[in-house]
Amino acid sequence: MRCPYCGGSETQVKDSRPSEDGAAIRRRRVCPDCAGRFTTFERVQLREVVVLKRSGKRVPFDRDKLQRSIDVALRKRAVDPERIERLVSGITRQLESAGEPEVTSEAIGELVMAGLKGLDDVAYVRFASVYKNFREAKDFEALLGTLGDGLLTVGAEPEPPPEEPEPDAPPRRRAARS
């Protein structure tokens, strides 16, 4: 493993342990040349997956790119990092175990949307707005309709809360101002 600081090729492993979800090995490394310390992760890869882009271009599947796009959708959202890691690992495992050497970028986008829908509604809408290339407010309105009955439709007035009967109390008097 090359040192990210000085480019030295002889780094040493100082500590290895399983990651939180047990799907990876976390290795703490040190460079003998510059004494720089860094962490690497080792994960199981069942098979090479090639992504077929909309343009027709074929590129190797990149787990880090998937992680970054999910992180962008979840930015400033209170979601446990372990749940995010499980989502990324689950999507990756699904793609690798599907048995297909090629997968379309649309299929990956649909898997991400399904995962985000169960994780965080705001992140789901953020991701969908970019993935589906929304141009108008009605695109958002249609998507919000798929989230459930608990959301207001765009442009609808919120219903006022029901009025509660007031308890028997003496009428209030306003203080006179002088």
Short mmCIF file of N, CA and C in Angstrom, two decimals:
data_model
loop_
_atom_site.label_atom_id
_atom_site.label_comp_id
_atom_site.label_asym_id
_atom_site.label_seq_id
_atom_site.Cartn_x
_atom_site.Cartn_y
_atom_site.Cartn_z
N MET A 1 0.86 -1.18 0.00
CA MET A 1 0.00 0.00 0.00
C MET A 1 0.90 1.23 0.00
N ARG A 2 0.65 2.15 -0.91
CA ARG A 2 1.43 3.39 -1.00
C ARG A 2 1.01 4.37 0.07
N CYS A 3 1.98 5.11 0.58
CA CYS A 3 1.72 6.16 1.56
C CYS A 3 1.07 7.34 0.84
N PRO A 4 -0.08 7.83 1.35
CA PRO A 4 -0.73 8.97 0.69
C PRO A 4 0.01 10.29 0.89
N TYR A 5 0.97 10.32 1.82
CA TYR A 5 1.70 11.55 2.12
C TYR A 5 2.96 11.69 1.29
N CYS A 6 3.81 10.65 1.30
CA CYS A 6 5.10 10.77 0.61
C CYS A 6 5.21 9.85 -0.61
N GLY A 7 4.25 8.94 -0.79
CA GLY A 7 4.29 8.04 -1.93
C GLY A 7 5.14 6.80 -1.71
N GLY A 8 5.68 6.63 -0.50
CA GLY A 8 6.49 5.44 -0.19
C GLY A 8 5.69 4.17 -0.38
N SER A 9 6.38 3.12 -0.89
CA SER A 9 5.66 1.89 -1.22
C SER A 9 5.69 0.84 -0.11
N GLU A 10 6.42 1.08 0.94
CA GLU A 10 6.57 0.08 2.01
C GLU A 10 5.90 0.54 3.31
N THR A 11 4.58 0.55 3.36
CA THR A 11 3.89 0.91 4.59
C THR A 11 3.68 -0.34 5.44
N GLN A 12 3.56 -0.14 6.74
CA GLN A 12 3.40 -1.26 7.67
C GLN A 12 2.05 -1.19 8.35
N VAL A 13 1.45 -2.37 8.56
CA VAL A 13 0.18 -2.45 9.27
C VAL A 13 0.48 -2.49 10.76
N LYS A 14 -0.11 -1.54 11.51
CA LYS A 14 0.09 -1.47 12.96
C LYS A 14 -1.06 -2.10 13.73
N ASP A 15 -2.26 -2.05 13.15
CA ASP A 15 -3.43 -2.56 13.85
C ASP A 15 -4.48 -3.00 12.83
N SER A 16 -5.11 -4.14 13.05
CA SER A 16 -6.21 -4.62 12.20
C SER A 16 -7.36 -5.02 13.09
N ARG A 17 -8.56 -4.66 12.67
CA ARG A 17 -9.75 -5.07 13.41
C ARG A 17 -10.95 -5.01 12.48
N PRO A 18 -11.98 -5.79 12.78
CA PRO A 18 -13.19 -5.74 11.93
C PRO A 18 -13.88 -4.40 12.11
N SER A 19 -14.55 -3.94 11.05
CA SER A 19 -15.32 -2.70 11.15
C SER A 19 -16.58 -2.97 11.95
N GLU A 20 -17.36 -1.91 12.19
CA GLU A 20 -18.54 -2.00 13.04
C GLU A 20 -19.52 -3.07 12.57
N ASP A 21 -19.75 -3.14 11.24
CA ASP A 21 -20.74 -4.09 10.74
C ASP A 21 -20.15 -5.45 10.38
N GLY A 22 -18.84 -5.61 10.53
CA GLY A 22 -18.19 -6.87 10.26
C GLY A 22 -18.00 -7.17 8.77
N ALA A 23 -18.36 -6.23 7.90
CA ALA A 23 -18.25 -6.46 6.47
C ALA A 23 -16.90 -6.00 5.91
N ALA A 24 -16.04 -5.45 6.75
CA ALA A 24 -14.74 -4.96 6.29
C ALA A 24 -13.72 -5.11 7.42
N ILE A 25 -12.46 -5.06 7.03
CA ILE A 25 -11.35 -5.04 7.98
C ILE A 25 -10.74 -3.65 7.93
N ARG A 26 -10.61 -3.04 9.10
CA ARG A 26 -10.02 -1.71 9.22
C ARG A 26 -8.55 -1.90 9.57
N ARG A 27 -7.65 -1.34 8.78
CA ARG A 27 -6.21 -1.47 9.05
C ARG A 27 -5.60 -0.09 9.28
N ARG A 28 -4.90 0.04 10.38
CA ARG A 28 -4.17 1.27 10.69
C ARG A 28 -2.75 1.06 10.21
N ARG A 29 -2.25 1.95 9.36
CA ARG A 29 -0.93 1.79 8.75
C ARG A 29 -0.02 2.96 9.10
N VAL A 30 1.29 2.72 9.00
CA VAL A 30 2.29 3.77 9.22
C VAL A 30 3.36 3.64 8.14
N CYS A 31 3.86 4.78 7.70
CA CYS A 31 4.92 4.82 6.69
C CYS A 31 6.27 4.95 7.40
N PRO A 32 7.20 4.05 7.17
CA PRO A 32 8.52 4.16 7.83
C PRO A 32 9.35 5.33 7.29
N ASP A 33 9.04 5.81 6.08
CA ASP A 33 9.81 6.91 5.49
C ASP A 33 9.46 8.26 6.11
N CYS A 34 8.14 8.57 6.21
CA CYS A 34 7.74 9.89 6.69
C CYS A 34 6.99 9.84 8.03
N ALA A 35 6.78 8.65 8.57
CA ALA A 35 6.06 8.43 9.83
C ALA A 35 4.58 8.82 9.75
N GLY A 36 4.05 8.98 8.54
CA GLY A 36 2.64 9.30 8.37
C GLY A 36 1.77 8.10 8.71
N ARG A 37 0.63 8.38 9.33
CA ARG A 37 -0.32 7.32 9.69
C ARG A 37 -1.61 7.50 8.90
N PHE A 38 -2.21 6.39 8.47
CA PHE A 38 -3.47 6.44 7.74
C PHE A 38 -4.21 5.12 7.92
N THR A 39 -5.48 5.13 7.55
CA THR A 39 -6.34 3.97 7.71
C THR A 39 -6.79 3.47 6.35
N THR A 40 -6.83 2.15 6.19
CA THR A 40 -7.38 1.54 4.98
C THR A 40 -8.46 0.55 5.39
N PHE A 41 -9.33 0.22 4.43
CA PHE A 41 -10.39 -0.75 4.66
C PHE A 41 -10.29 -1.84 3.61
N GLU A 42 -10.47 -3.07 4.04
CA GLU A 42 -10.47 -4.20 3.13
C GLU A 42 -11.86 -4.81 3.16
N ARG A 43 -12.48 -4.92 1.97
CA ARG A 43 -13.84 -5.44 1.86
C ARG A 43 -13.88 -6.62 0.91
N VAL A 44 -14.84 -7.49 1.11
CA VAL A 44 -15.05 -8.62 0.21
C VAL A 44 -15.68 -8.10 -1.08
N GLN A 45 -15.18 -8.55 -2.21
CA GLN A 45 -15.77 -8.21 -3.49
C GLN A 45 -16.11 -9.53 -4.17
N LEU A 46 -17.41 -9.78 -4.34
CA LEU A 46 -17.85 -11.05 -4.89
C LEU A 46 -17.51 -11.18 -6.37
N ARG A 47 -17.67 -10.10 -7.12
CA ARG A 47 -17.34 -10.12 -8.55
C ARG A 47 -17.21 -8.69 -9.05
N GLU A 48 -16.56 -8.58 -10.20
CA GLU A 48 -16.43 -7.28 -10.85
C GLU A 48 -17.78 -6.92 -11.48
N VAL A 49 -18.25 -5.73 -11.21
CA VAL A 49 -19.49 -5.25 -11.80
C VAL A 49 -19.16 -4.06 -12.69
N VAL A 50 -19.72 -4.06 -13.88
CA VAL A 50 -19.53 -2.97 -14.83
C VAL A 50 -20.85 -2.21 -14.91
N VAL A 51 -20.77 -0.88 -14.86
CA VAL A 51 -21.95 -0.03 -14.92
C VAL A 51 -22.11 0.48 -16.35
N LEU A 52 -23.31 0.27 -16.89
CA LEU A 52 -23.64 0.77 -18.21
C LEU A 52 -24.34 2.11 -18.03
N LYS A 53 -23.66 3.19 -18.43
CA LYS A 53 -24.18 4.54 -18.26
C LYS A 53 -25.22 4.85 -19.33
N ARG A 54 -25.99 5.92 -19.12
CA ARG A 54 -27.00 6.34 -20.09
C ARG A 54 -26.38 6.68 -21.45
N SER A 55 -25.14 7.16 -21.41
CA SER A 55 -24.45 7.53 -22.65
C SER A 55 -23.96 6.32 -23.44
N GLY A 56 -24.06 5.12 -22.84
CA GLY A 56 -23.58 3.91 -23.49
C GLY A 56 -22.18 3.52 -23.03
N LYS A 57 -21.55 4.40 -22.29
CA LYS A 57 -20.20 4.15 -21.77
C LYS A 57 -20.25 3.09 -20.67
N ARG A 58 -19.23 2.26 -20.60
CA ARG A 58 -19.12 1.23 -19.56
C ARG A 58 -17.96 1.59 -18.63
N VAL A 59 -18.25 1.61 -17.31
CA VAL A 59 -17.23 1.94 -16.32
C VAL A 59 -17.31 0.92 -15.18
N PRO A 60 -16.20 0.66 -14.50
CA PRO A 60 -16.26 -0.26 -13.35
C PRO A 60 -17.10 0.36 -12.22
N PHE A 61 -17.83 -0.49 -11.50
CA PHE A 61 -18.61 -0.01 -10.37
C PHE A 61 -17.67 0.52 -9.31
N ASP A 62 -18.01 1.69 -8.75
CA ASP A 62 -17.18 2.34 -7.74
C ASP A 62 -18.00 2.54 -6.47
N ARG A 63 -17.70 1.74 -5.45
CA ARG A 63 -18.43 1.80 -4.18
C ARG A 63 -18.30 3.18 -3.55
N ASP A 64 -17.14 3.79 -3.67
CA ASP A 64 -16.91 5.12 -3.09
C ASP A 64 -17.81 6.18 -3.74
N LYS A 65 -18.04 6.07 -5.04
CA LYS A 65 -18.93 7.01 -5.71
C LYS A 65 -20.36 6.85 -5.21
N LEU A 66 -20.77 5.60 -5.00
CA LEU A 66 -22.09 5.33 -4.42
C LEU A 66 -22.19 5.95 -3.03
N GLN A 67 -21.16 5.76 -2.21
CA GLN A 67 -21.12 6.32 -0.85
C GLN A 67 -21.22 7.84 -0.89
N ARG A 68 -20.46 8.48 -1.78
CA ARG A 68 -20.48 9.94 -1.88
C ARG A 68 -21.86 10.46 -2.27
N SER A 69 -22.51 9.81 -3.23
CA SER A 69 -23.81 10.31 -3.67
C SER A 69 -24.86 10.17 -2.57
N ILE A 70 -24.77 9.11 -1.79
CA ILE A 70 -25.69 8.94 -0.66
C ILE A 70 -25.36 9.96 0.43
N ASP A 71 -24.08 10.20 0.67
CA ASP A 71 -23.68 11.20 1.66
C ASP A 71 -24.19 12.60 1.29
N VAL A 72 -24.15 12.94 0.00
CA VAL A 72 -24.63 14.25 -0.45
C VAL A 72 -26.13 14.36 -0.17
N ALA A 73 -26.88 13.31 -0.47
CA ALA A 73 -28.33 13.34 -0.23
C ALA A 73 -28.64 13.45 1.26
N LEU A 74 -27.79 12.88 2.10
CA LEU A 74 -28.03 12.86 3.54
C LEU A 74 -27.33 14.00 4.28
N ARG A 75 -26.71 14.93 3.56
CA ARG A 75 -25.99 16.02 4.20
C ARG A 75 -26.90 16.78 5.15
N LYS A 76 -26.42 17.00 6.36
CA LYS A 76 -27.11 17.73 7.43
C LYS A 76 -28.40 17.04 7.88
N ARG A 77 -28.48 15.74 7.69
CA ARG A 77 -29.62 14.96 8.17
C ARG A 77 -29.13 14.10 9.32
N ALA A 78 -29.94 13.94 10.34
CA ALA A 78 -29.55 13.17 11.52
C ALA A 78 -29.81 11.68 11.29
N VAL A 79 -28.90 11.06 10.54
CA VAL A 79 -29.01 9.62 10.26
C VAL A 79 -27.74 8.97 10.78
N ASP A 80 -27.91 7.88 11.50
CA ASP A 80 -26.79 7.15 12.10
C ASP A 80 -25.83 6.66 11.00
N PRO A 81 -24.54 6.93 11.11
CA PRO A 81 -23.57 6.48 10.09
C PRO A 81 -23.59 4.96 9.86
N GLU A 82 -23.91 4.20 10.89
CA GLU A 82 -23.99 2.74 10.71
C GLU A 82 -25.12 2.36 9.76
N ARG A 83 -26.24 3.08 9.82
CA ARG A 83 -27.35 2.81 8.91
C ARG A 83 -26.97 3.15 7.48
N ILE A 84 -26.20 4.22 7.31
CA ILE A 84 -25.73 4.62 5.98
C ILE A 84 -24.80 3.55 5.43
N GLU A 85 -23.88 3.08 6.26
CA GLU A 85 -22.93 2.04 5.84
C GLU A 85 -23.67 0.75 5.47
N ARG A 86 -24.70 0.40 6.24
CA ARG A 86 -25.49 -0.80 5.92
C ARG A 86 -26.20 -0.63 4.57
N LEU A 87 -26.69 0.57 4.29
CA LEU A 87 -27.36 0.83 3.02
C LEU A 87 -26.37 0.67 1.86
N VAL A 88 -25.20 1.28 1.97
CA VAL A 88 -24.19 1.20 0.90
C VAL A 88 -23.74 -0.25 0.72
N SER A 89 -23.47 -0.93 1.83
CA SER A 89 -23.03 -2.33 1.74
C SER A 89 -24.12 -3.21 1.15
N GLY A 90 -25.36 -2.96 1.52
CA GLY A 90 -26.47 -3.75 1.01
C GLY A 90 -26.65 -3.59 -0.49
N ILE A 91 -26.56 -2.35 -0.97
CA ILE A 91 -26.68 -2.10 -2.41
C ILE A 91 -25.53 -2.76 -3.15
N THR A 92 -24.31 -2.60 -2.62
CA THR A 92 -23.14 -3.20 -3.25
C THR A 92 -23.27 -4.71 -3.31
N ARG A 93 -23.68 -5.32 -2.21
CA ARG A 93 -23.84 -6.77 -2.16
C ARG A 93 -24.91 -7.24 -3.14
N GLN A 94 -26.01 -6.49 -3.25
CA GLN A 94 -27.08 -6.82 -4.20
C GLN A 94 -26.55 -6.83 -5.63
N LEU A 95 -25.76 -5.82 -5.96
CA LEU A 95 -25.23 -5.72 -7.32
C LEU A 95 -24.24 -6.85 -7.61
N GLU A 96 -23.39 -7.17 -6.65
CA GLU A 96 -22.38 -8.21 -6.85
C GLU A 96 -22.99 -9.61 -6.89
N SER A 97 -24.04 -9.82 -6.13
CA SER A 97 -24.62 -11.17 -6.06
C SER A 97 -25.74 -11.39 -7.08
N ALA A 98 -26.07 -10.37 -7.87
CA ALA A 98 -27.15 -10.50 -8.85
C ALA A 98 -26.80 -11.47 -9.97
N GLY A 99 -25.53 -11.72 -10.18
CA GLY A 99 -25.13 -12.65 -11.22
C GLY A 99 -24.93 -12.01 -12.58
N GLU A 100 -25.25 -10.74 -12.69
CA GLU A 100 -25.10 -10.03 -13.96
C GLU A 100 -23.75 -9.30 -13.98
N PRO A 101 -22.98 -9.46 -15.05
CA PRO A 101 -21.69 -8.75 -15.11
C PRO A 101 -21.86 -7.25 -15.35
N GLU A 102 -23.01 -6.86 -15.96
CA GLU A 102 -23.28 -5.45 -16.22
C GLU A 102 -24.59 -5.06 -15.55
N VAL A 103 -24.61 -3.84 -15.04
CA VAL A 103 -25.82 -3.29 -14.44
C VAL A 103 -25.97 -1.86 -14.95
N THR A 104 -27.19 -1.44 -15.20
CA THR A 104 -27.40 -0.09 -15.71
C THR A 104 -27.34 0.92 -14.56
N SER A 105 -26.97 2.13 -14.89
CA SER A 105 -26.93 3.19 -13.88
C SER A 105 -28.34 3.46 -13.35
N GLU A 106 -29.36 3.25 -14.20
CA GLU A 106 -30.74 3.42 -13.75
C GLU A 106 -31.10 2.43 -12.67
N ALA A 107 -30.65 1.18 -12.80
CA ALA A 107 -30.93 0.16 -11.79
C ALA A 107 -30.29 0.53 -10.46
N ILE A 108 -29.08 1.06 -10.51
CA ILE A 108 -28.41 1.49 -9.28
C ILE A 108 -29.17 2.66 -8.67
N GLY A 109 -29.59 3.61 -9.49
CA GLY A 109 -30.37 4.76 -8.99
C GLY A 109 -31.66 4.32 -8.32
N GLU A 110 -32.33 3.34 -8.88
CA GLU A 110 -33.58 2.85 -8.28
C GLU A 110 -33.30 2.16 -6.95
N LEU A 111 -32.20 1.41 -6.84
CA LEU A 111 -31.84 0.78 -5.57
C LEU A 111 -31.55 1.84 -4.51
N VAL A 112 -30.84 2.89 -4.90
CA VAL A 112 -30.52 3.97 -3.96
C VAL A 112 -31.80 4.67 -3.52
N MET A 113 -32.68 4.95 -4.46
CA MET A 113 -33.94 5.62 -4.11
C MET A 113 -34.77 4.77 -3.15
N ALA A 114 -34.84 3.48 -3.41
CA ALA A 114 -35.60 2.59 -2.52
C ALA A 114 -34.99 2.58 -1.12
N GLY A 115 -33.66 2.55 -1.05
CA GLY A 115 -32.98 2.55 0.25
C GLY A 115 -33.17 3.86 1.00
N LEU A 116 -33.06 4.98 0.29
CA LEU A 116 -33.22 6.29 0.93
C LEU A 116 -34.66 6.53 1.36
N LYS A 117 -35.61 5.99 0.61
CA LYS A 117 -37.02 6.17 0.97
C LYS A 117 -37.30 5.57 2.34
N GLY A 118 -36.66 4.44 2.64
CA GLY A 118 -36.83 3.82 3.94
C GLY A 118 -35.97 4.44 5.02
N LEU A 119 -34.97 5.21 4.63
CA LEU A 119 -34.03 5.78 5.59
C LEU A 119 -34.39 7.20 5.99
N ASP A 120 -34.66 8.07 4.99
CA ASP A 120 -34.92 9.48 5.27
C ASP A 120 -35.65 10.10 4.08
N ASP A 121 -36.86 10.62 4.32
CA ASP A 121 -37.68 11.17 3.24
C ASP A 121 -37.03 12.37 2.55
N VAL A 122 -36.37 13.22 3.32
CA VAL A 122 -35.74 14.42 2.73
C VAL A 122 -34.59 14.00 1.81
N ALA A 123 -33.79 13.06 2.24
CA ALA A 123 -32.69 12.57 1.41
C ALA A 123 -33.23 11.90 0.15
N TYR A 124 -34.34 11.19 0.29
CA TYR A 124 -34.99 10.55 -0.86
C TYR A 124 -35.39 11.60 -1.90
N VAL A 125 -36.00 12.69 -1.45
CA VAL A 125 -36.43 13.75 -2.37
C VAL A 125 -35.21 14.44 -2.99
N ARG A 126 -34.18 14.69 -2.19
CA ARG A 126 -32.96 15.32 -2.72
C ARG A 126 -32.35 14.46 -3.83
N PHE A 127 -32.17 13.17 -3.53
CA PHE A 127 -31.55 12.28 -4.50
C PHE A 127 -32.41 12.18 -5.76
N ALA A 128 -33.72 12.01 -5.57
CA ALA A 128 -34.63 11.86 -6.71
C ALA A 128 -34.63 13.10 -7.59
N SER A 129 -34.52 14.29 -6.98
CA SER A 129 -34.56 15.52 -7.78
C SER A 129 -33.37 15.62 -8.73
N VAL A 130 -32.22 15.09 -8.31
CA VAL A 130 -31.05 15.09 -9.18
C VAL A 130 -31.11 13.91 -10.14
N TYR A 131 -31.40 12.73 -9.60
CA TYR A 131 -31.42 11.50 -10.40
C TYR A 131 -32.46 11.57 -11.53
N LYS A 132 -33.65 12.10 -11.21
CA LYS A 132 -34.71 12.17 -12.21
C LYS A 132 -34.71 13.51 -12.95
N ASN A 133 -33.74 14.37 -12.64
CA ASN A 133 -33.54 15.63 -13.35
C ASN A 133 -34.80 16.49 -13.35
N PHE A 134 -35.30 16.79 -12.15
CA PHE A 134 -36.51 17.60 -12.01
C PHE A 134 -36.29 18.98 -12.61
N ARG A 135 -37.31 19.48 -13.31
CA ARG A 135 -37.24 20.80 -13.93
C ARG A 135 -38.28 21.76 -13.37
N GLU A 136 -39.38 21.22 -12.85
CA GLU A 136 -40.48 22.07 -12.40
C GLU A 136 -41.00 21.60 -11.05
N ALA A 137 -41.76 22.47 -10.40
CA ALA A 137 -42.31 22.15 -9.08
C ALA A 137 -43.26 20.97 -9.15
N LYS A 138 -43.96 20.79 -10.28
CA LYS A 138 -44.90 19.68 -10.37
C LYS A 138 -44.17 18.33 -10.32
N ASP A 139 -42.89 18.30 -10.71
CA ASP A 139 -42.11 17.07 -10.58
C ASP A 139 -41.96 16.68 -9.11
N PHE A 140 -41.71 17.69 -8.26
CA PHE A 140 -41.61 17.44 -6.83
C PHE A 140 -42.96 17.02 -6.26
N GLU A 141 -44.01 17.66 -6.73
CA GLU A 141 -45.35 17.35 -6.25
C GLU A 141 -45.69 15.89 -6.51
N ALA A 142 -45.37 15.40 -7.68
CA ALA A 142 -45.65 14.00 -8.02
C ALA A 142 -44.84 13.06 -7.13
N LEU A 143 -43.60 13.40 -6.87
CA LEU A 143 -42.76 12.56 -6.02
C LEU A 143 -43.25 12.57 -4.58
N LEU A 144 -43.62 13.74 -4.08
CA LEU A 144 -44.10 13.83 -2.70
C LEU A 144 -45.38 13.03 -2.51
N GLY A 145 -46.18 12.90 -3.55
CA GLY A 145 -47.39 12.10 -3.47
C GLY A 145 -47.10 10.63 -3.23
N THR A 146 -45.90 10.17 -3.58
CA THR A 146 -45.54 8.77 -3.38
C THR A 146 -45.07 8.48 -1.96
N LEU A 147 -44.81 9.52 -1.18
CA LEU A 147 -44.26 9.32 0.16
C LEU A 147 -45.31 8.93 1.19
N GLY A 148 -46.54 9.26 0.97
CA GLY A 148 -47.56 8.88 1.94
C GLY A 148 -48.55 9.99 2.18
N ASP A 149 -49.53 9.68 2.99
CA ASP A 149 -50.62 10.62 3.26
C ASP A 149 -50.24 11.70 4.24
N GLY A 150 -49.13 11.54 4.95
CA GLY A 150 -48.78 12.48 6.00
C GLY A 150 -48.26 13.81 5.48
N LEU A 151 -48.03 13.93 4.18
CA LEU A 151 -47.46 15.16 3.64
C LEU A 151 -48.54 16.01 2.99
N LEU A 152 -48.34 17.30 3.04
CA LEU A 152 -49.24 18.23 2.36
C LEU A 152 -48.92 18.20 0.88
N THR A 153 -49.91 18.43 0.07
CA THR A 153 -49.64 18.56 -1.35
C THR A 153 -49.20 19.99 -1.61
N VAL A 154 -48.41 20.19 -2.63
CA VAL A 154 -47.89 21.51 -2.94
C VAL A 154 -49.05 22.45 -3.25
N GLY A 155 -49.06 23.61 -2.63
CA GLY A 155 -50.08 24.61 -2.87
C GLY A 155 -51.31 24.46 -2.00
N ALA A 156 -51.40 23.40 -1.23
CA ALA A 156 -52.58 23.20 -0.39
C ALA A 156 -52.44 23.99 0.90
N GLU A 157 -53.55 24.49 1.38
CA GLU A 157 -53.55 25.22 2.64
C GLU A 157 -53.62 24.22 3.79
N PRO A 158 -52.83 24.41 4.85
CA PRO A 158 -52.93 23.50 5.98
C PRO A 158 -54.27 23.69 6.69
N GLU A 159 -54.80 22.59 7.18
CA GLU A 159 -56.07 22.67 7.89
C GLU A 159 -55.83 23.29 9.26
N PRO A 160 -56.72 24.20 9.69
CA PRO A 160 -56.55 24.79 11.02
C PRO A 160 -56.84 23.73 12.08
N PRO A 161 -56.19 23.85 13.24
CA PRO A 161 -56.45 22.87 14.29
C PRO A 161 -57.89 23.01 14.77
N PRO A 162 -58.51 21.91 15.20
CA PRO A 162 -59.89 21.99 15.68
C PRO A 162 -59.96 22.87 16.92
N GLU A 163 -61.05 23.64 17.00
CA GLU A 163 -61.20 24.53 18.15
C GLU A 163 -61.63 23.73 19.36
N GLU A 164 -60.99 24.04 20.47
CA GLU A 164 -61.33 23.36 21.72
C GLU A 164 -62.28 24.25 22.50
N PRO A 165 -63.28 23.66 23.15
CA PRO A 165 -64.16 24.49 23.97
C PRO A 165 -63.39 25.04 25.15
N GLU A 166 -63.66 26.32 25.45
CA GLU A 166 -62.94 26.95 26.55
C GLU A 166 -63.59 26.54 27.87
N PRO A 167 -62.77 26.32 28.90
CA PRO A 167 -63.32 25.97 30.20
C PRO A 167 -64.06 27.18 30.80
N ASP A 168 -64.96 26.90 31.72
CA ASP A 168 -65.70 27.99 32.37
C ASP A 168 -64.74 28.83 33.18
N ALA A 169 -64.52 30.01 32.70
CA ALA A 169 -63.61 30.92 33.38
C ALA A 169 -64.21 32.31 33.27
N PRO A 170 -63.91 33.17 34.24
CA PRO A 170 -64.42 34.53 34.16
C PRO A 170 -63.83 35.24 32.94
N PRO A 171 -64.59 36.11 32.34
CA PRO A 171 -64.07 36.82 31.16
C PRO A 171 -62.89 37.68 31.55
N ARG A 172 -61.95 37.78 30.64
CA ARG A 172 -60.76 38.59 30.89
C ARG A 172 -61.08 40.05 30.62
N ARG A 173 -60.50 40.87 31.43
CA ARG A 173 -60.63 42.31 31.20
C ARG A 173 -59.28 42.87 30.83
N ARG A 174 -59.32 43.77 29.93
CA ARG A 174 -58.07 44.42 29.52
C ARG A 174 -57.77 45.52 30.51
N ALA A 175 -56.53 45.64 30.83
CA ALA A 175 -56.12 46.70 31.74
C ALA A 175 -56.22 48.04 31.01
N ALA A 176 -56.72 48.98 31.68
CA ALA A 176 -56.86 50.31 31.08
C ALA A 176 -55.50 50.98 31.04
N ARG A 177 -55.27 51.61 29.93
CA ARG A 177 -54.00 52.34 29.79
C ARG A 177 -54.22 53.80 30.10
N SER A 178 -53.27 54.37 30.74
CA SER A 178 -53.43 55.78 31.06
C SER A 178 -52.55 56.66 30.25
#
